Amino acid sequence: MIELVAGNPVQAFVQQVVSGLASGAVYASLALSLVLIYRAMDVANFAQGEMAMFSTFIAYALITTFHFPYLLAFALTIAISFGGGVLVERTVIRPFEGSSVLTLVIITLALFSIVNGTAGLIWGYVFKTFDSPFPFGSVHFQGLYIGYQDLGIIGVTLVVLALVFVFFRYTKLGLAMRAASLYPEASRLLGVRTGWMLAFGWGISAAVGAVSGMMIAPVVFLDPGFMQPVLLFAFVAAVLGGIESPLGAVVGGVLVGVLLALLGTYVPGGQNLRIAMGLVVIVAVLLIKPAGLFGRSEVRRV
Amino acid sequence: MALLELTEVHAGYGAIKALHGVSVSVEPGSIVAILGANGAGKTTTLRSISGMVKSAGRISFDGKEITNHKPEDIARLGIAHVPEGRGTLAQLTVWENLQMGAYVRRDRQRVKQDYERVMDYFPWMRRRRDQVAALLSGGEQQMLAIGRALMMAPRLLLLDEPSLGLAPIVIREIFEIVQTISKEQDLTVLIVEQNANLALRAAQRAYVLEVGRVVLEGAAAELARHESVRKSYLGQ
Ligand SMILES: Nc1ncnc2c1ncn2[C@@H]1O[C@H](COP(=O)(O)OP(=O)(O)O)[C@@H](O)[C@H]1O
Ligand SMILES: [Mg+2]
């Protein structure tokens, strides 16, 4: 994301904020996929980034090996990722339903290395390039140069977030998934198959994660480790926003993206401090406001 | 034939046995009460019916064995269980709670009618449909739980201590509504209560449970006159 640096300092600042928004959008969608699973089973899925990486490799294979047009590959990848997420829950997670948090964390760590190793086995460890679906160049606006790439990432992410919101807010299945994650026993008494709701949650989460992978891939190089820094910042975003809040994940993602962009520009050597910065944010949130910006305690009548 | 039949049901929690061979029979269209002190096994009886606790013995609904089936499958057969604590989906709105009642149904037209009917039983819900259920009073939450159960269009309604923690006037209102609903919709109700007074008046038949065993059973009116029931459960 090389931008033409605008002449005056205010413009330069705004320029950095905008480019931070684009990477923030990627962190936001991966953070959202983390939060979706966290809400459903109280466990952070450490394999979330690797699953998104695998999805992105599927898109890569569809485009370069099978010569699918980008849009078709994009849609197919989302569908395959959804199916993959459901499958992973049914086969890997389900046998450990009701296990302790520690057990589940270890399972997701195991999943992390399995997915990573499998991708390495299939696609190798040589860096690959993933062509951008968006045109080169940028829009010129009020002295700012905003890359089509950035605009595209922000636009696609907004659409995905809106779809996720509408699904959970306005559809019957979305409602049942919320009910099942908050009140599993009461939901089963209403006929809800809570196990499948959890599997769908994994599916949707994997699909949202796939979008984040496909959006960041053209900006970085593709290798089985390429989503690991993104996962770290998605974690920072989720903790900052409140690990149980989808809205918090999104706001957290955007904040982290902007913060990192500004850090890289205004702090000497800031590029190398990104990971340290992420960890500082996590520690600060946990010390000052452990529930995060949007983490709320339950509404309860006193 | 009985709609619900429990034959020699045993159930418990790990090493703790809570039911030692409970037999209960519920005729269609009737209200049946199970009375008993705290810890007698009333909740466990309902939980074994709806599959929330593993049990031995035989439980049949409408002639089909349902022992140890999954709760969600039993719910889909038409058994609505309003659990202890009312099962309020607290962070969801009143409307969403009612929608969840109709979750497994595909007959949209009928669901709409049932929704209107619930609104007629509990008119206050219309005004407060978008309010989060956690903000309702205890009595309102109990009514919402009953409304949600009605949205399932059940054939059998299981109520676990609907009177718990409510003011006498609210309890009376809830019992009246349950009786009205049972009559108007020919709905079979199995109600578990410590509050024997109202339960015996609402029910046609009753069972008395003590430490996991049925110690008395009969017509509700007869039990209400029974010496030991009057002493232990009616405070007379
Ligand atoms: N979750 C549980 N774990 C262990 N024991 C339980 C549990 N629930 C109930 N019990 C025990 O089972 C017995 C019956 O309880 P319960 O069915 O809740 O009685 P009631 O509803 O009549 O008050 C009691 O001795 C109680 O302590
Ligand atoms: Mg009880």
Coordinates of C-alpha atoms and ligand atoms in Angstrom, one line a residue:
Chain A
M1 CA 0.0 0.0 0.0
I2 CA 2.4 2.7 -1.2
E3 CA 0.6 6.0 -1.2
L4 CA 1.7 9.3 -2.6
V5 CA 2.4 11.3 0.5
A6 CA 0.4 14.5 0.4
G7 CA 2.0 17.9 0.9
N8 CA 0.7 19.2 4.1
P9 CA 0.8 17.5 7.5
V10 CA -3.0 17.3 8.0
Q11 CA -3.4 15.7 4.6
A12 CA -0.5 13.3 5.4
F13 CA -2.3 12.4 8.6
V14 CA -5.6 11.8 7.0
Q15 CA -3.9 9.8 4.3
Q16 CA -2.5 7.5 7.0
V17 CA -5.8 7.2 8.7
V18 CA -7.5 6.1 5.5
S19 CA -4.9 3.5 4.7
G20 CA -5.2 2.3 8.3
L21 CA -8.9 1.9 7.8
A22 CA -8.2 -0.6 5.0
S23 CA -6.0 -2.9 7.1
G24 CA -8.3 -2.2 10.0
A25 CA -11.2 -3.6 8.0
V26 CA -9.2 -6.8 7.6
Y27 CA -8.5 -7.0 11.3
A28 CA -12.1 -6.3 11.9
S29 CA -13.5 -9.2 9.9
L30 CA -11.0 -11.7 11.4
A31 CA -11.8 -10.3 14.9
L32 CA -15.5 -10.7 14.1
S33 CA -14.9 -14.3 13.2
L34 CA -13.1 -14.8 16.5
V35 CA -15.9 -13.2 18.4
L36 CA -18.6 -15.3 16.7
I37 CA -17.0 -18.5 18.0
Y38 CA -16.1 -17.0 21.3
R39 CA -19.7 -16.1 22.0
A40 CA -20.9 -19.6 21.0
M41 CA -18.4 -21.5 23.1
D42 CA -16.5 -19.2 25.3
V43 CA -13.2 -20.2 23.7
A44 CA -11.0 -18.2 21.4
N45 CA -10.3 -20.2 18.3
F46 CA -6.5 -20.0 17.8
A47 CA -6.8 -21.6 14.5
Q48 CA -9.0 -18.8 13.1
G49 CA -6.1 -17.2 11.2
E50 CA -4.9 -20.5 9.8
M51 CA -8.4 -21.4 8.6
A52 CA -8.6 -18.1 6.8
M53 CA -5.1 -18.8 5.3
F54 CA -6.4 -22.1 4.0
S55 CA -9.5 -20.5 2.6
T56 CA -7.3 -18.0 0.8
F57 CA -5.1 -20.8 -0.6
I58 CA -8.3 -22.4 -1.9
A59 CA -9.2 -19.1 -3.7
Y60 CA -5.6 -19.0 -5.0
A61 CA -5.9 -22.5 -6.4
L62 CA -9.3 -21.8 -7.9
I63 CA -7.9 -18.7 -9.7
T64 CA -4.4 -19.9 -10.7
T65 CA -4.8 -23.6 -11.1
F66 CA -8.4 -23.8 -12.3
H67 CA -8.5 -20.4 -14.0
F68 CA -11.8 -19.4 -12.4
P69 CA -12.8 -15.8 -12.7
Y70 CA -12.1 -13.9 -9.5
L71 CA -15.8 -13.3 -8.5
L72 CA -16.7 -16.9 -8.9
A73 CA -13.6 -18.0 -7.0
F74 CA -14.4 -15.5 -4.3
A75 CA -18.0 -16.8 -3.9
L76 CA -17.0 -20.5 -4.1
T77 CA -14.3 -19.9 -1.5
I78 CA -16.8 -18.4 0.9
A79 CA -19.2 -21.4 0.4
I80 CA -16.4 -23.9 0.8
S81 CA -15.1 -22.2 3.9
F82 CA -18.6 -22.2 5.4
G83 CA -18.8 -26.0 4.7
G84 CA -15.3 -26.4 6.0
G85 CA -16.1 -24.6 9.3
V86 CA -19.2 -26.7 9.8
L87 CA -17.2 -29.9 9.1
V88 CA -14.4 -28.9 11.5
E89 CA -16.9 -28.2 14.3
R90 CA -18.7 -31.5 13.7
T91 CA -15.6 -33.6 13.5
V92 CA -12.9 -31.9 15.6
I93 CA -14.7 -29.8 18.2
R94 CA -17.9 -31.8 18.8
P95 CA -16.2 -34.8 20.4
F96 CA -15.0 -32.3 23.1
E97 CA -18.3 -30.6 23.7
G98 CA -18.6 -29.7 27.3
S99 CA -14.8 -30.2 28.0
S100 CA -12.9 -27.6 29.9
V101 CA -11.8 -24.4 28.3
L102 CA -8.2 -25.5 28.5
T103 CA -9.0 -28.7 26.6
L104 CA -10.7 -26.7 23.9
V105 CA -7.9 -24.2 23.6
I106 CA -5.5 -27.1 23.1
I107 CA -7.8 -28.5 20.4
T108 CA -7.8 -25.2 18.6
L109 CA -4.0 -25.1 18.9
A110 CA -3.8 -28.6 17.4
L111 CA -6.1 -27.5 14.6
F112 CA -3.7 -24.5 14.1
S113 CA -0.8 -26.8 13.3
I114 CA -2.8 -29.3 11.3
V115 CA -4.2 -26.7 9.0
N116 CA -0.9 -25.0 8.7
G117 CA 0.9 -28.2 8.0
T118 CA -1.7 -29.3 5.5
A119 CA -1.4 -26.0 3.6
G120 CA 2.4 -26.4 3.6
L121 CA 2.0 -29.9 2.2
I122 CA -0.3 -28.9 -0.6
W123 CA 1.1 -25.5 -1.6
G124 CA 4.6 -25.5 -0.1
Y125 CA 6.4 -22.7 1.7
V126 CA 7.5 -20.6 -1.2
F127 CA 6.0 -17.1 -1.3
K128 CA 3.2 -16.7 -3.8
T129 CA 1.5 -13.6 -5.1
F130 CA -2.3 -13.3 -5.1
D131 CA -3.5 -10.8 -7.7
S132 CA -5.8 -8.0 -6.5
P133 CA -9.3 -7.9 -7.8
F134 CA -9.2 -4.1 -7.6
P135 CA -7.6 -1.9 -10.2
F136 CA -4.3 -0.1 -9.5
G137 CA -4.3 3.6 -9.0
S138 CA -6.2 5.8 -6.7
V139 CA -8.9 8.4 -6.4
H140 CA -7.8 11.9 -6.0
F141 CA -10.0 13.8 -3.5
Q142 CA -9.3 17.0 -1.6
G143 CA -5.6 16.5 -1.9
L144 CA -5.8 12.9 -0.7
Y145 CA -4.9 9.9 -2.8
I146 CA -7.0 6.9 -1.8
G147 CA -6.1 3.7 -3.4
Y148 CA -8.7 1.6 -5.2
Q149 CA -7.2 -1.3 -3.3
D150 CA -8.0 0.4 0.1
L151 CA -11.5 1.4 -1.0
G152 CA -12.2 -2.0 -2.3
I153 CA -11.1 -3.7 1.0
I154 CA -13.2 -1.3 3.0
G155 CA -16.2 -1.7 0.7
V156 CA -16.2 -5.5 0.7
T157 CA -15.7 -5.6 4.5
L158 CA -18.6 -3.2 5.0
V159 CA -20.9 -5.5 2.9
V160 CA -19.8 -8.6 4.8
L161 CA -20.4 -6.9 8.2
A162 CA -23.8 -5.7 7.1
L163 CA -24.8 -9.2 5.9
V164 CA -23.6 -10.8 9.2
F165 CA -25.5 -8.1 11.2
V166 CA -28.7 -8.6 9.2
F167 CA -28.5 -12.4 9.4
F168 CA -28.2 -12.4 13.2
R169 CA -30.6 -9.6 13.8
Y170 CA -33.4 -10.3 11.4
T171 CA -33.5 -14.0 10.4
K172 CA -35.1 -16.8 12.3
L173 CA -32.0 -18.9 12.1
G174 CA -29.8 -16.0 13.3
L175 CA -32.1 -15.5 16.2
A176 CA -32.0 -19.2 17.1
M177 CA -28.1 -19.2 16.9
R178 CA -28.1 -16.3 19.3
A179 CA -30.5 -18.0 21.7
A180 CA -28.6 -21.3 21.5
S181 CA -25.3 -19.7 22.4
L182 CA -26.7 -17.6 25.3
Y183 CA -29.3 -20.1 26.6
P184 CA -28.4 -23.6 25.4
E185 CA -30.7 -25.5 27.8
A186 CA -33.8 -23.3 27.4
S187 CA -33.2 -23.4 23.6
R188 CA -33.1 -27.2 23.5
L189 CA -36.5 -27.2 25.3
L190 CA -37.8 -25.1 22.4
G191 CA -36.6 -27.7 19.9
V192 CA -33.4 -26.0 18.8
R193 CA -30.6 -28.4 17.7
T194 CA -27.9 -26.5 19.6
G195 CA -25.1 -28.7 18.3
W196 CA -25.9 -27.7 14.7
M197 CA -26.3 -24.0 15.7
L198 CA -22.7 -24.2 17.0
A199 CA -21.6 -25.8 13.7
F200 CA -23.3 -23.1 11.7
G201 CA -21.5 -20.6 13.9
W202 CA -18.2 -22.1 12.9
G203 CA -19.3 -22.1 9.3
I204 CA -20.2 -18.4 9.3
S205 CA -17.1 -17.6 11.2
A206 CA -14.9 -19.4 8.7
A207 CA -16.6 -17.7 5.8
V208 CA -16.0 -14.2 7.4
G209 CA -12.4 -15.2 8.1
A210 CA -12.0 -16.2 4.5
V211 CA -13.0 -12.8 3.3
S212 CA -10.4 -11.2 5.6
G213 CA -7.7 -13.6 4.1
M214 CA -8.7 -12.9 0.5
M215 CA -8.7 -9.1 1.2
I216 CA -5.2 -8.9 2.7
A217 CA -3.6 -11.5 0.4
P218 CA -2.9 -9.1 -2.5
V219 CA -1.2 -6.8 -0.1
V220 CA 1.2 -9.4 1.4
F221 CA 2.7 -12.6 0.0
L222 CA 0.9 -15.9 0.3
D223 CA 2.6 -18.6 2.5
P224 CA 1.2 -20.8 5.2
G225 CA 2.2 -18.3 7.8
F226 CA 0.8 -15.2 6.2
M227 CA -2.3 -14.8 8.5
Q228 CA -0.4 -15.1 11.8
P229 CA 0.3 -11.4 12.3
V230 CA -3.2 -10.6 11.1
L231 CA -4.6 -13.0 13.8
L232 CA -2.5 -11.3 16.4
F233 CA -3.9 -7.9 15.5
A234 CA -7.4 -9.4 15.2
F235 CA -7.0 -10.6 18.8
V236 CA -5.9 -7.2 19.9
A237 CA -9.0 -5.8 18.1
A238 CA -11.3 -8.3 19.8
V239 CA -9.9 -7.7 23.2
L240 CA -10.0 -3.9 22.7
G241 CA -13.6 -4.0 21.5
G242 CA -14.8 -6.6 24.1
I243 CA -14.3 -10.2 23.2
E244 CA -18.1 -10.9 23.3
S245 CA -19.1 -7.9 21.2
P246 CA -19.4 -8.2 17.4
L247 CA -19.7 -4.4 17.1
G248 CA -16.7 -4.1 19.4
A249 CA -14.6 -6.4 17.2
V250 CA -15.3 -4.2 14.2
V251 CA -14.6 -0.9 16.0
G252 CA -11.5 -2.5 17.6
G253 CA -10.3 -3.7 14.3
V254 CA -10.6 -0.2 12.7
L255 CA -8.9 1.4 15.7
V256 CA -6.0 -1.1 15.6
G257 CA -5.6 -0.6 11.9
V258 CA -5.4 3.2 12.2
L259 CA -3.2 3.0 15.3
L260 CA -0.7 0.8 13.5
A261 CA -0.6 3.0 10.4
L262 CA 0.1 6.1 12.5
L263 CA 2.7 4.2 14.5
G264 CA 4.5 3.2 11.3
T265 CA 4.5 6.8 10.0
Y266 CA 5.2 8.9 13.0
V267 CA 7.3 6.8 15.3
P268 CA 10.9 6.2 14.1
G269 CA 11.3 2.5 13.6
G270 CA 7.5 2.1 14.3
Q271 CA 7.2 -0.6 11.7
N272 CA 9.2 -2.9 13.9
L273 CA 7.2 -2.0 17.0
R274 CA 3.8 -3.2 15.6
I275 CA 3.7 -6.5 17.5
A276 CA 5.0 -4.9 20.7
M277 CA 2.3 -2.3 20.3
G278 CA -0.4 -4.9 19.9
L279 CA 0.7 -6.6 23.1
V280 CA 0.8 -3.2 24.9
V281 CA -2.8 -2.6 23.8
I282 CA -3.9 -6.0 25.1
V283 CA -2.2 -5.5 28.4
A284 CA -3.6 -2.0 28.8
V285 CA -7.2 -3.1 28.0
L286 CA -7.0 -5.9 30.4
L287 CA -5.7 -3.6 33.1
I288 CA -7.9 -0.6 32.6
K289 CA -11.2 -2.0 31.2
P290 CA -11.1 -5.8 31.0
A291 CA -14.5 -6.0 29.3
G292 CA -13.2 -3.9 26.4
L293 CA -14.9 -0.9 24.9
F294 CA -18.2 -2.5 24.1
G295 CA -18.2 -5.4 26.5
R296 CA -21.2 -4.9 28.6
S297 CA -22.4 -6.7 31.6
E298 CA -25.7 -8.5 31.1
V299 CA -28.9 -6.4 31.4
R300 CA -30.4 -7.6 34.6
R301 CA -33.3 -6.4 36.7
V302 CA -32.0 -5.7 40.2
Chain B
M1 CA -55.4 -43.8 26.7
A2 CA -53.1 -41.5 28.8
L3 CA -51.3 -38.8 26.8
L4 CA -48.3 -39.1 29.1
E5 CA -47.3 -42.2 31.0
L6 CA -44.4 -42.6 33.4
T7 CA -43.8 -46.2 34.6
E8 CA -41.4 -46.9 37.4
V9 CA -39.0 -44.0 36.4
H10 CA -35.7 -43.8 38.1
A11 CA -33.4 -40.8 37.6
G12 CA -30.6 -39.0 39.3
Y13 CA -27.5 -37.0 39.1
G14 CA -24.4 -39.2 39.0
A15 CA -24.3 -41.0 42.3
I16 CA -27.3 -39.1 43.7
K17 CA -30.6 -40.8 43.0
A18 CA -33.5 -38.4 42.9
L19 CA -36.4 -40.6 41.6
H20 CA -37.0 -44.2 42.9
G21 CA -39.6 -45.6 40.6
V22 CA -42.1 -42.8 39.9
S23 CA -45.3 -43.7 38.0
V24 CA -47.5 -40.9 36.8
S25 CA -50.3 -40.9 34.2
V26 CA -51.7 -37.8 32.6
E27 CA -55.1 -38.0 30.7
P28 CA -55.5 -35.8 27.6
G29 CA -57.1 -32.5 28.2
S30 CA -56.6 -32.6 32.0
I31 CA -54.5 -30.6 34.5
V32 CA -52.5 -32.9 36.7
A33 CA -50.5 -31.6 39.7
I34 CA -47.4 -33.0 41.3
L35 CA -46.9 -31.8 44.8
G36 CA -44.0 -32.2 47.1
A37 CA -41.6 -30.4 49.4
N38 CA -38.3 -28.9 48.3
G39 CA -36.0 -31.7 47.1
A40 CA -38.8 -34.2 46.6
G41 CA -37.9 -34.8 43.0
K42 CA -40.6 -32.7 41.2
T43 CA -38.1 -30.9 38.9
T44 CA -36.3 -34.1 38.2
T45 CA -39.6 -35.7 37.1
L46 CA -40.2 -33.0 34.6
R47 CA -36.6 -33.1 33.5
S48 CA -36.7 -36.8 32.8
I49 CA -39.9 -36.3 30.7
S50 CA -38.2 -33.7 28.5
G51 CA -35.0 -35.6 28.3
M52 CA -32.9 -33.2 30.3
V53 CA -31.8 -35.9 32.7
K54 CA -31.0 -39.5 32.0
S55 CA -33.6 -41.9 33.4
A56 CA -34.5 -45.6 33.6
G57 CA -38.0 -47.0 33.4
R58 CA -40.4 -46.1 30.7
I59 CA -41.8 -42.7 29.7
S60 CA -44.3 -42.7 26.8
F61 CA -46.0 -39.8 25.1
D62 CA -49.0 -40.5 23.0
G63 CA -48.2 -44.2 23.0
K64 CA -44.6 -43.8 21.8
E65 CA -41.7 -44.4 24.1
I66 CA -39.6 -41.2 24.6
T67 CA -37.3 -42.3 27.4
N68 CA -33.9 -40.7 27.1
H69 CA -34.7 -39.1 23.7
K70 CA -32.9 -35.7 23.1
P71 CA -34.7 -32.7 24.6
E72 CA -35.0 -31.0 21.2
D73 CA -36.6 -34.1 19.7
I74 CA -39.1 -34.4 22.6
A75 CA -39.9 -30.7 22.2
R76 CA -40.6 -31.3 18.6
L77 CA -43.1 -34.0 19.5
G78 CA -45.2 -31.3 21.2
I79 CA -44.1 -31.2 24.8
A80 CA -43.5 -27.7 26.0
H81 CA -41.4 -27.5 29.2
V82 CA -41.4 -24.3 31.1
P83 CA -38.4 -25.0 33.4
E84 CA -37.6 -24.0 36.9
G85 CA -36.5 -20.4 36.6
R86 CA -38.8 -19.9 33.6
G87 CA -36.2 -20.4 30.9
T88 CA -36.4 -16.7 30.0
L89 CA -34.2 -15.7 27.1
A90 CA -33.2 -12.7 29.1
Q91 CA -31.1 -10.7 26.6
L92 CA -33.7 -11.2 23.8
T93 CA -36.8 -9.1 23.4
V94 CA -40.4 -10.2 24.3
W95 CA -41.1 -10.7 20.6
E96 CA -37.9 -12.7 20.1
N97 CA -38.8 -14.9 23.0
L98 CA -42.2 -15.7 21.4
Q99 CA -40.6 -16.2 18.0
M100 CA -38.2 -18.8 19.6
G101 CA -41.3 -20.6 20.8
A102 CA -42.4 -21.0 17.2
Y103 CA -38.9 -21.9 16.1
V104 CA -39.6 -25.4 14.8
R105 CA -43.0 -24.6 13.2
R106 CA -43.4 -24.1 9.5
D107 CA -47.2 -23.3 9.5
R108 CA -46.8 -19.5 9.3
Q109 CA -50.5 -18.7 9.2
R110 CA -51.1 -20.7 12.4
V111 CA -48.1 -19.2 14.1
K112 CA -49.6 -15.7 13.4
Q113 CA -52.9 -16.8 14.9
D114 CA -51.2 -18.3 17.9
Y115 CA -49.3 -15.1 18.4
E116 CA -52.5 -13.0 18.3
R117 CA -54.0 -15.5 20.8
V118 CA -51.0 -15.1 23.2
M119 CA -51.4 -11.3 22.8
D120 CA -55.1 -11.7 23.9
Y121 CA -54.2 -13.6 27.0
F122 CA -51.4 -11.2 27.9
P123 CA -52.3 -7.8 26.4
W124 CA -49.4 -6.0 28.0
M125 CA -47.0 -7.9 25.7
R126 CA -48.2 -5.9 22.7
R127 CA -46.9 -2.7 24.3
R128 CA -43.7 -4.2 25.4
R129 CA -42.8 -6.5 22.5
D130 CA -39.5 -4.8 21.8
Q131 CA -38.4 -4.7 25.4
V132 CA -35.6 -7.0 26.6
A133 CA -37.0 -9.8 28.7
A134 CA -34.6 -9.3 31.5
L135 CA -36.4 -6.0 32.3
L136 CA -39.7 -7.8 33.0
S137 CA -40.9 -8.5 36.5
G138 CA -41.0 -12.1 37.8
G139 CA -44.7 -12.4 37.0
E140 CA -44.3 -11.0 33.6
Q141 CA -41.4 -13.4 32.9
Q142 CA -43.6 -16.3 34.0
M143 CA -46.4 -15.2 31.6
L144 CA -43.8 -14.8 28.8
A145 CA -42.6 -18.3 29.5
I146 CA -46.2 -19.6 29.2
G147 CA -46.7 -17.5 26.1
R148 CA -43.6 -18.8 24.5
A149 CA -44.7 -22.4 25.3
L150 CA -48.1 -21.7 23.7
M151 CA -46.2 -20.5 20.6
M152 CA -45.0 -24.1 20.3
A153 CA -48.6 -25.2 19.8
P154 CA -47.8 -28.0 22.3
R155 CA -50.0 -31.0 23.2
L156 CA -48.6 -31.2 26.7
L157 CA -47.4 -28.3 28.8
L158 CA -45.0 -28.9 31.7
L159 CA -44.9 -26.2 34.3
D160 CA -42.2 -26.2 37.0
E161 CA -43.3 -24.2 40.0
P162 CA -44.9 -21.2 38.2
S163 CA -45.7 -19.6 41.5
L164 CA -42.1 -19.5 42.7
G165 CA -41.1 -16.0 44.0
L166 CA -44.3 -14.3 42.9
A167 CA -46.8 -12.3 44.9
P168 CA -50.1 -14.1 45.8
I169 CA -52.2 -11.9 43.4
V170 CA -49.9 -12.6 40.5
I171 CA -49.9 -16.4 41.3
R172 CA -53.7 -16.4 41.2
E173 CA -53.7 -14.6 37.9
I174 CA -51.3 -17.1 36.4
F175 CA -53.2 -20.1 37.6
E176 CA -56.4 -18.6 36.2
I177 CA -54.8 -18.1 32.8
V178 CA -53.4 -21.7 32.8
Q179 CA -56.9 -23.0 33.6
T180 CA -58.5 -20.9 30.9
I181 CA -55.9 -22.0 28.3
S182 CA -56.3 -25.6 29.2
K183 CA -60.0 -25.4 28.8
E184 CA -60.1 -23.2 25.7
Q185 CA -57.4 -25.1 23.8
D186 CA -58.0 -28.5 25.3
L187 CA -54.3 -28.4 26.4
T188 CA -53.0 -31.0 28.7
V189 CA -51.0 -29.6 31.6
L190 CA -48.7 -31.2 34.1
I191 CA -47.9 -28.7 36.8
V192 CA -45.4 -29.1 39.6
E193 CA -45.9 -27.1 42.7
Q194 CA -45.0 -26.5 46.4
N195 CA -48.0 -24.2 46.6
A196 CA -50.5 -27.0 47.0
N197 CA -53.5 -24.8 47.6
L198 CA -53.9 -23.3 44.1
A199 CA -52.5 -26.4 42.3
L200 CA -55.1 -28.7 43.9
R201 CA -57.9 -26.3 42.9
A202 CA -56.7 -26.0 39.3
A203 CA -56.0 -29.7 38.8
Q204 CA -58.3 -32.7 38.3
R205 CA -55.7 -35.2 39.5
A206 CA -52.7 -34.9 41.8
Y207 CA -49.7 -36.9 43.0
V208 CA -47.7 -36.3 46.1
L209 CA -44.0 -36.9 45.9
E210 CA -41.7 -37.6 48.9
V211 CA -38.0 -38.2 48.4
G212 CA -38.4 -39.5 44.9
R213 CA -41.4 -41.7 45.5
V214 CA -45.2 -41.2 44.9
V215 CA -46.7 -41.5 48.3
L216 CA -50.3 -40.4 47.4
E217 CA -52.3 -40.0 44.3
G218 CA -55.9 -39.4 43.4
A219 CA -58.5 -36.9 42.4
A220 CA -57.4 -33.4 43.4
A221 CA -60.5 -32.7 45.4
E222 CA -60.0 -35.8 47.4
L223 CA -56.4 -35.1 48.1
A224 CA -57.3 -31.7 49.3
R225 CA -59.4 -33.3 52.0
H226 CA -56.7 -35.9 52.9
E227 CA -55.4 -35.6 56.4
S228 CA -51.7 -35.7 55.7
V229 CA -51.9 -33.4 52.7
R230 CA -53.8 -30.8 54.7
K231 CA -51.2 -31.0 57.4
S232 CA -48.0 -31.1 55.3
Y233 CA -48.9 -29.1 52.2
L234 CA -51.9 -26.9 53.0
G235 CA -50.7 -25.7 56.3
Q236 CA -54.0 -26.7 58.1
Ligands
LIG1 N1 -28.0 -30.8 39.4 C1 -28.1 -31.6 40.4 N2 -27.0 -32.2 40.9 C2 -27.1 -33.0 41.9 N3 -28.2 -33.3 42.6 C3 -29.3 -32.7 42.3 C4 -29.3 -31.8 41.2 N4 -30.6 -31.3 41.0 C5 -31.3 -31.9 42.0 N5 -30.5 -32.7 42.8 C6 -31.0 -33.5 43.9 O1 -32.0 -34.3 43.5 C7 -33.1 -34.3 44.5 C8 -34.4 -33.9 43.8 O2 -34.3 -32.5 43.4 P1 -35.4 -31.8 42.6 O3 -35.9 -32.7 41.5 O4 -34.8 -30.5 42.1 O5 -36.5 -31.5 43.7 P2 -37.7 -30.5 43.7 O6 -37.9 -29.9 42.4 O7 -38.9 -31.3 44.1 O8 -37.4 -29.5 44.7 C9 -32.6 -33.4 45.6 O9 -32.1 -34.3 46.6 C10 -31.6 -32.6 45.0 O10 -30.6 -32.2 45.9
MG2 MG -37.8 -27.9 41.8

